[in-house]
Amino acid sequence: MGSSTASLFLLLGCFIPVFCITREYFIGIREIQWDYAPTGKNVILNKLLKEDEHAATFLERGPQRIGSVYKKAVYLQYTDATYTKEITKPKWLGFLGPVMSAEEGDVIKVHLKNMATRAYSIHSHGIMYNKTSEGALYPDETTDAEKHDDRVDPGKSYTYVWVLSDTHAPTKDDTNCLARAYHSHLHAPQDIASGLVGPLIICKKGTLDVYGDKAADYSYVLMFTVSDENMSWYLDDNIKTYCTQQSTAANIDKDDEAFQESNLMHSINGFVYGNLPDLSMCVGNKIHWHLIGMGNEVDIHSVFFHGQILTNLGHHTDAVSLFPATFTNVEMTADNPGHWLLSCQVNDHLMAGMQALFEVKKCFPAVHKPRPNGEVREYFIAAEEVLWDYAPSQVNHGTGKPLNTDGDSETFFQRGNDRIGGKYKKVQYKEYTDNTFTVQKERTPEELHLGILGPVIRAEEEDTIKVVFKNKASRPFSMQPHGVQYNVEQSGTLYYNELEALVKPGTTHTYEWVVPKGGGPVADDADCITYFYYSAVDPVKDTSSGLVGPLLVCKKKTLKKGKQKNVNKEFHMLATVFDENLSWFLDDNINQFTKAPKTVNKEDEDFQESNKMHSINGYMYGNLPGLTMCKGDKVSWHLSGLGSEADIHGLYFEGNRLIYRETRRDVMNVFPHISHTVMMEPDSMGQFEVVCQTTDHYQGGMRANYTVQKCSMFNRQSEIMLHSKTYYIAAMEIDWDYSPNRTWEQEMYHGLTQSPGNDFIDKQGKFIGSIYKKVVYREFTNNKFTKQKERSADMQHLGILGPMIHADIGDKVNIVFKNMATRTYSIHAHGVKTDVPQVKETKPGKINSTHNALHLTSSCFIEIGFVIDLYSGLIGPLVICRRSYARSFGLKKEVEEFALLFMVFDENESWYLDDNIKTNIKTPTRNIKEDEDFIESNKMHGINGQLYGNLLGLNMEVGDKVYWYLMGMGNEIDIHTAHFHGHSFDYKLSGGSHRADVFGLFPGTFQTVKMKPKYPGSWLLHCHVADHIKAGMVTVYKVTEKGKECVGLVHCPMSNVNALKYILNKENIKSFLVSFLVSFLVSFLVSFLVSFLVSFLVSFLVSFLVSFLVSFLVSFLVSFLVSFLVSFLVSFLVSFLVSFLVSFLVSFLVSFLVSSTMA
């Protein structure tokens, strides 16, 4: 693809000059010295850096510490091609490049000059480019002439041409303008860590002016990232320049964990601890915040705007999630004057300084703001110290065994010389009847499930919440709410000298919070949206100690006597790893519960692990009480997350489905300080589990049981299934190669010597290599399991996944499962109703059958079908669609579908680890399974189990309708942000269609996205998490011109022949004949009845006319009878023959098309 194609793209993007603009940017790359804390202070707490223990860890210089200043490379904007006069950017942008912007149809020309000391490039998200302007170096089958954009050497220049096409611009359901990013992509992880990243704002036609979105008074761009200076190209320079003793600098161990930690800068636009300047606005201003995430596995961010109500994708909130290369756009009206905190609420990031302040100023004469006219709802709440038991029954309800002797649970519940066990001193919010705090409110049976949580606070829109808080604990605490507004003096967070946040022991403070008009649930929300309140004197230690409780903001007239009136049951669930090492009471717990307190080493990793309690509402291993409901009840589940980088939760509800913003699902992801309301109307009875699908959390006890009972004899009848499909699936043991070909990898890294893939797929010494024994699901032709079904070309991409099971809503899917492996396995589906809720185990050599009823979720969606024994390989996609007769009859053409699982297959957790060691390592050491390098080498960062471009078969043609079924599973490191080069895609949420080119995936995430490829080429598809890129979670998808390549059956000229072969196969002839006979009988009856009626009427009319004409000669009655009989017999015979022939042809054609589609 050369310059002629580039010109064509330009013409397509801007074919009538009056309707589009060419926007030119002169961008230079320069190396600078960047200070993450230029004030020398922790501005949030008004302390010098050296006075703050946490800040000093990252920002104090020393003999083996760099400090706050680092050499970086940045994008700067200039006035023209001389690159002599820099255009000053706003101070709040920090080290980010200049804001580039475009409306739909605009052309952006970027004239890039590299004034740094090493080669870089510029690559953009969310915009159209061809292969000469992609700016990303990877094996993409382009010529050398088309690779000049991929590498701009020092002193060189290059001009990139981008077009904001209609397939990249915001959809009608998006906000006016969307944030995207541009960055260097020569070696993306290192280039970004070195500083080369900036914002791109893409807008709808007619919405942009010189200041940004016309609808906003101010627009700000904020990038949240843990800038990893260990990954920067300039690490050696920074050590040499800033470590205070040059003699020791040369000997610094760059692999030392403490040194590496000191170089992780938890920054917003390159500033830490409140040093981000100039975020200011006036009361009444409309503010648009464009939020960007970037970075690595630790970059899970929960951005909290204190005291504000935001609008995100049409819904109200005050906290939003960000992940590497994800972009969020929120709108806000600045209502409350004062200095407000803006922070990432992930525990580790909060302590490390990912905080800023923004000021809302009174710029104009005060405008009277009427008080809300709702109710005043009063609560009396105290903080009290309690002895908390994470498992009162002392039993693992998953296994029935005692917790202190049962495998996984023993780690957390075994008391010993240096182990605390399952009971801890904590602090809890408790409710009282009045402000005397003498009579505590007893919890009702419906409230037993709340566990460690405080009382539920509920309010409707325009209500005022008045909380009288008494601190009956032994240290200062507070109450900080989400989801409401309050004066800055009423904040429960200690910052910027606001000492009112601190409520001392024995004292009382009254908080007043307001639910503003227009700040509650919207039309497609549930009646009440979920938030929570917590203590924030020290947000990390206070919440780790137990101070957190639910808060519901509800639509008007949905509460009765303080409770929801449109639901039968209301349940709250807080998923968190309570880290007791961070509790205020750790020393008390050591002294009270360990058998030899003086021997305890609080820095010991095993001791710390034993204190990380993977809980739901403070209960573990099925000990959470009170989750009982009736079949057919309307149940609201209020789900929240809390904690640190490890708190990535995919809550899976076994047995019944949830409704979230007009979509059905059975898994909900929650993150720290992020909450969701989901509705359930259970239709399956029995006892079911709610579990976190993050594997460490599941094993660590984040599991609860809920019970659905039959409470009425008038419960709904079961669904009637009109269609049935049968699949024959076996579990088979195979040798799986994660990287069968290293050619792509070799080209990517210019040889294998420096390839990061060596750490994972080299088979030498103590490493296994790329081939592992695994167990996989594979499809067979019938229940004899003698002939495995060959995968067609369009299913080649499935890789390690099991067969793609297709079904329409209302179908009954029968799965005949044979275990051909050497261990007991099973098969189980998400998102469907089964005959028996419990999963059946199948022993080696045995066969089991399961029957799944499929229910509507969205247009077409994906479910991970089979999560048991995940790491050993047993997983596959189940695709459920609305019933489409056009699709059933084969009339929907040129549709491609691809199922992609982004997951780190941890072979250390596989059943076959010992087999793989024995087979591949000649002389393994005794403790090889504890060797850190060995453990890391067995973590295979794959897309469908393939690394470094080895996933094949992602082929499509220009104009195809492409469905991507994206899936995430795994562990705490399984944060995946799937990025498609070259094209954007659409996804649905709340009934609206939204556009992106990156989608975040987490354990239990399944999402369908739709793409219509327009631009030919071999395009990169990868996880944007920095470590995952290096570890091989990359491949390419290929777009060809229409007709140039046969891709999949529907495009092939021999597809009818293939279909005929499929029909004549003895396994399929029966279904063809049944289809033919049903079609024939229906069409014959319909056509014959129609013909008969027509014949009767025609005969009657003809006979009447003939009889009338001859009635002068013969009697009218005789003439009529004779002519009627003759004409009717003739018409009847013709009708019968025509009906038979037409029915035969139609039936054969329909049956053939159905079989063709199946083929």
XYZ file of C-alpha atoms in Angstrom, residues 84-464:
381
model
C 12.276 26.837 16.849
C 9.248 28.285 18.626
C 7.410 25.999 21.025
C 3.667 26.414 21.597
C 3.228 26.589 25.357
C 0.776 23.989 26.625
C -1.322 24.196 29.805
C 0.655 23.313 32.928
C -1.887 20.686 33.944
C -0.938 18.570 30.898
C 2.335 17.708 32.641
C 4.608 15.589 30.472
C 1.781 14.586 28.122
C 2.076 15.668 24.524
C -0.145 18.461 23.173
C -3.881 17.909 22.820
C -4.671 17.061 19.190
C -8.293 17.175 18.105
C -10.470 16.531 15.066
C -14.093 16.364 13.961
C -15.525 13.621 11.815
C -14.177 13.979 8.285
C -11.128 16.025 9.317
C -7.595 15.219 8.226
C -4.720 15.429 10.703
C -1.200 15.914 9.398
C 1.489 15.343 12.002
C 4.936 16.584 11.006
C 7.154 14.701 13.455
C 10.798 15.625 14.033
C 12.888 13.449 16.321
C 15.286 15.625 18.337
C 16.019 12.852 20.863
C 19.006 10.509 20.959
C 17.226 7.348 19.888
C 14.602 6.316 17.321
C 10.885 6.737 18.059
C 7.555 7.034 16.185
C 3.982 8.220 16.690
C 0.956 5.893 16.546
C -2.621 6.934 17.255
C -5.681 5.220 18.651
C -9.177 5.798 17.313
C -8.428 7.246 13.893
C -7.941 6.039 10.317
C -4.473 5.633 8.843
C -2.914 3.482 6.179
C 0.247 1.430 6.434
C 2.461 4.458 5.711
C 1.046 6.367 8.712
C 0.486 3.649 11.333
C 3.693 4.391 13.213
C 3.908 0.874 14.670
C 6.721 -1.565 13.938
C 5.676 -5.224 13.644
C 5.649 -7.932 10.954
C 2.699 -6.774 8.823
C 3.738 -7.957 5.340
C 4.462 -4.404 4.153
C 7.353 -3.319 1.949
C 10.415 -1.458 3.202
C 9.045 1.704 1.603
C 5.925 1.396 3.750
C 7.909 1.092 7.000
C 9.450 4.577 7.100
C 6.650 5.670 9.450
C 7.490 2.918 11.939
C 10.883 4.349 12.856
C 12.004 7.967 12.868
C 15.715 8.109 13.653
C 17.385 10.937 15.605
C 17.495 14.122 13.538
C 14.991 12.773 10.987
C 11.441 13.880 10.170
C 8.324 12.170 8.878
C 4.774 13.310 8.060
C 1.861 11.160 9.204
C -1.616 11.525 7.687
C -4.649 10.494 9.718
C -8.362 10.841 8.888
C -11.248 10.793 11.351
C -13.579 8.585 9.310
C -17.195 7.764 10.129
C -16.163 4.316 11.389
C -13.906 5.863 14.051
C -15.887 8.974 15.037
C -18.265 8.945 18.030
C -21.623 7.226 17.544
C -24.942 8.997 18.106
C -25.081 7.467 21.605
C -21.585 8.656 22.544
C -20.779 12.063 24.001
C -19.783 14.791 21.543
C -16.080 14.138 21.984
C -14.129 11.033 22.981
C -10.621 10.713 24.346
C -8.021 8.630 22.566
C -4.229 8.587 22.860
C -1.181 8.683 20.635
C 2.183 7.263 21.599
C 5.433 5.946 20.204
C 5.132 2.363 18.985
C 8.640 1.407 17.917
C 8.926 -0.536 21.177
C 5.663 0.535 22.768
C 6.134 -0.508 26.445
C 9.551 1.153 26.787
C 8.643 4.157 24.625
C 5.540 4.931 26.697
C 7.418 4.415 29.980
C 9.984 6.917 28.715
C 7.264 9.567 28.352
C 6.085 9.516 24.735
C 2.309 9.676 25.040
C -0.335 12.336 24.464
C -4.109 12.869 24.063
C -6.201 12.877 20.896
C -9.786 14.166 21.133
C -12.155 12.943 18.397
C -15.525 14.655 17.976
C -18.812 14.554 16.140
C -19.272 16.900 13.202
C -19.953 20.501 14.240
C -19.177 20.078 17.947
C -15.594 21.379 18.102
C -14.287 24.913 18.466
C -10.820 26.278 19.203
C -11.274 25.514 22.928
C -12.601 21.986 22.511
C -16.155 20.677 22.788
C -18.610 23.566 22.364
C -20.866 22.045 25.023
C -18.195 22.422 27.734
C -16.864 25.511 29.505
C -13.632 23.674 30.292
C -12.186 20.365 29.110
C -9.370 18.608 30.950
C -7.381 15.514 29.998
C -5.997 13.357 32.816
C -3.827 10.266 32.351
C -3.577 7.869 35.278
C -0.568 5.599 35.116
C 2.089 4.010 37.262
C 5.029 5.386 35.281
C 7.551 2.555 35.468
C 10.924 4.244 35.252
C 12.583 0.820 35.481
C 11.260 0.225 31.965
C 12.428 3.587 30.617
C 15.199 3.765 28.019
C 16.862 6.315 30.313
C 17.145 4.264 33.518
C 20.928 4.046 33.347
C 21.184 7.779 32.677
C 18.947 8.516 35.654
C 20.956 6.277 37.983
C 24.164 7.941 36.875
C 22.775 11.477 37.167
C 20.653 11.374 40.313
C 21.876 8.673 42.699
C 23.852 10.703 45.226
C 26.967 8.523 45.375
C 28.492 7.838 41.983
C 30.677 5.074 43.436
C 27.599 3.074 44.432
C 25.519 4.052 41.404
C 27.568 1.835 39.123
C 26.899 -1.134 41.407
C 23.157 -0.679 41.889
C 21.200 -3.893 41.535
C 18.471 -2.919 39.075
C 16.602 -6.129 39.930
C 16.365 -5.248 43.625
C 12.663 -5.085 44.544
C 12.987 -2.034 46.801
C 14.909 -0.124 44.125
C 12.342 -1.032 41.481
C 9.484 -0.002 43.774
C 11.071 3.415 44.304
C 10.938 4.023 40.539
C 7.197 3.399 40.201
C 5.651 6.839 39.926
C 1.916 6.673 40.636
C 1.094 9.782 38.695
C -1.647 11.876 37.105
C -0.196 13.581 34.013
C 3.230 13.003 35.539
C 2.503 14.555 38.950
C 2.212 12.875 42.367
C 0.938 13.819 45.842
C -1.179 16.787 44.729
C 1.495 18.499 42.624
C -0.741 18.638 39.512
C -1.381 22.394 38.957
C -4.114 24.639 37.582
C -7.217 22.445 37.675
C -9.720 25.213 38.315
C -13.232 26.150 37.273
C -16.122 28.364 38.301
C -19.349 27.459 40.038
C -21.877 26.543 37.357
C -19.303 25.629 34.708
C -19.875 22.557 32.539
C -16.715 20.454 32.742
C -15.678 17.591 30.476
C -13.042 15.267 31.882
C -11.255 13.088 29.328
C -9.633 10.268 31.307
C -6.894 7.986 29.992
C -5.361 4.862 31.513
C -1.975 3.548 30.462
C 0.625 1.115 31.721
C 0.952 -2.376 33.134
C -0.717 -5.044 35.281
C -0.782 -2.694 38.280
C -2.683 -0.058 36.302
C -6.165 -0.724 37.588
C -7.510 2.703 38.544
C -10.694 3.830 40.276
C -10.881 7.589 39.775
C -12.976 9.306 42.462
C -14.147 12.924 42.161
C -14.956 13.864 45.749
C -18.222 15.681 46.316
C -19.298 15.638 42.653
C -21.856 13.836 40.508
C -20.566 12.759 37.094
C -22.362 11.530 33.990
C -20.678 8.548 32.332
C -22.327 6.898 29.299
C -25.615 8.470 30.366
C -25.455 7.173 33.951
C -24.603 8.982 37.179
C -21.607 8.116 39.305
C -18.686 9.703 41.116
C -16.021 7.052 40.413
C -14.930 5.460 37.136
C -12.539 2.657 36.209
C -9.473 2.959 33.982
C -7.059 0.323 32.683
C -4.091 0.367 30.284
C -5.108 2.126 27.040
C -8.746 2.556 28.059
C -10.482 5.910 27.729
C -13.441 7.353 29.624
C -15.279 10.626 29.120
C -17.329 12.084 31.953
C -19.300 15.300 32.284
C -19.739 17.356 35.425
C -21.418 20.564 36.511
C -19.250 22.329 39.082
C -21.701 22.969 41.939
C -19.745 23.054 45.173
C -17.103 25.729 45.785
C -13.875 24.656 47.433
C -10.712 22.617 46.941
C -11.728 19.056 46.075
C -9.749 15.853 46.041
C -9.366 13.832 42.864
C -7.726 10.474 43.465
C -7.301 6.859 42.484
C -8.944 4.875 45.279
C -6.918 1.679 44.774
C -5.165 1.288 48.134
C -1.607 0.975 46.817
C -2.052 3.944 44.479
C -3.613 6.161 47.128
C -0.657 5.601 49.467
C 1.786 6.156 46.591
C 0.431 9.600 45.732
C -2.006 9.237 42.825
C -3.936 12.277 44.005
C -4.637 15.803 42.789
C -6.733 18.797 43.786
C -9.169 20.801 41.695
C -10.679 24.104 42.735
C -14.240 25.247 42.190
C -14.235 29.046 42.524
C -17.006 31.589 43.048
C -16.367 33.683 39.951
C -19.753 35.384 39.675
C -22.308 36.848 42.085
C -23.797 34.094 44.182
C -26.876 32.490 42.707
C -29.451 31.235 45.171
C -29.478 27.473 45.136
C -32.785 26.115 46.443
C -32.605 23.397 49.050
C -33.738 19.955 47.931
C -37.438 19.470 48.647
C -37.277 15.793 49.539
C -37.295 14.094 52.912
C -34.641 14.433 55.598
C -33.509 10.895 56.424
C -31.711 10.603 59.750
C -29.328 7.850 60.821
C -27.443 7.299 64.082
C -24.256 5.365 63.440
C -21.277 4.546 65.649
C -17.839 3.079 65.020
C -17.215 0.223 67.456
C -14.399 -2.272 67.879
C -15.482 -5.906 67.512
C -14.025 -9.403 67.409
C -14.736 -10.619 63.885
C -14.848 -14.272 62.781
C -14.421 -14.791 59.021
C -15.921 -18.306 59.237
C -18.099 -18.872 62.331
C -18.920 -22.472 61.345
C -15.186 -23.341 61.111
C -16.146 -25.386 58.031
C -15.354 -24.996 54.333
C -18.876 -25.332 52.950
C -17.477 -26.194 49.529
C -15.794 -29.356 50.781
C -17.479 -29.983 54.155
C -14.068 -30.186 55.856
C -12.682 -28.143 58.781
C -11.048 -24.924 57.591
C -7.835 -25.412 59.543
C -7.081 -28.777 57.929
C -8.426 -28.337 54.388
C -5.857 -27.456 51.733
C -6.420 -23.896 50.485
C -8.267 -22.677 53.580
C -5.607 -23.912 56.012
C -3.352 -21.007 54.941
C -5.825 -18.520 56.433
C -7.417 -20.391 59.335
C -4.600 -22.383 60.965
C -3.522 -20.723 64.223
C 0.075 -21.161 65.256
C 3.163 -19.566 66.738
C 3.183 -16.988 63.950
C -0.334 -17.367 62.568
C -3.428 -15.457 63.696
C -6.143 -17.744 62.298
C -9.676 -16.727 61.280
C -10.593 -14.273 64.087
C -9.443 -10.638 64.114
C -10.100 -7.518 66.084
C -11.802 -5.068 63.711
C -13.931 -1.927 63.796
C -17.497 -1.818 62.459
C -20.220 0.748 61.790
C -23.288 -0.026 63.939
C -26.716 1.607 63.906
C -28.522 3.024 66.960
C -32.088 4.150 67.538
C -31.316 7.773 68.497
C -28.575 10.259 69.341
C -28.131 8.930 72.862
C -26.406 5.869 71.338
C -27.710 3.633 74.118
C -29.981 1.231 72.196
C -28.395 -0.535 69.268
C -30.661 -1.549 66.378
C -30.850 -5.312 66.056
C -30.385 -6.671 62.560
C -33.417 -8.379 61.038
C -33.140 -11.797 59.327
C -33.100 -9.937 55.983
C -30.013 -8.007 57.169
C -27.959 -10.935 58.477
C -26.053 -11.173 55.182
C -24.547 -7.698 55.705
C -21.831 -9.203 57.878
C -19.020 -6.716 58.569
C -20.812 -4.000 56.578
C -22.416 -1.052 58.314
C -26.150 -0.339 58.150
C -27.724 0.389 54.755
C -28.304 4.110 54.156
C -31.074 4.790 51.618
C -32.316 8.035 50.106
C -34.320 9.203 47.123
C -33.360 11.928 44.679
C -33.632 15.388 46.307
C -33.500 13.895 49.814
C -31.146 15.093 52.532
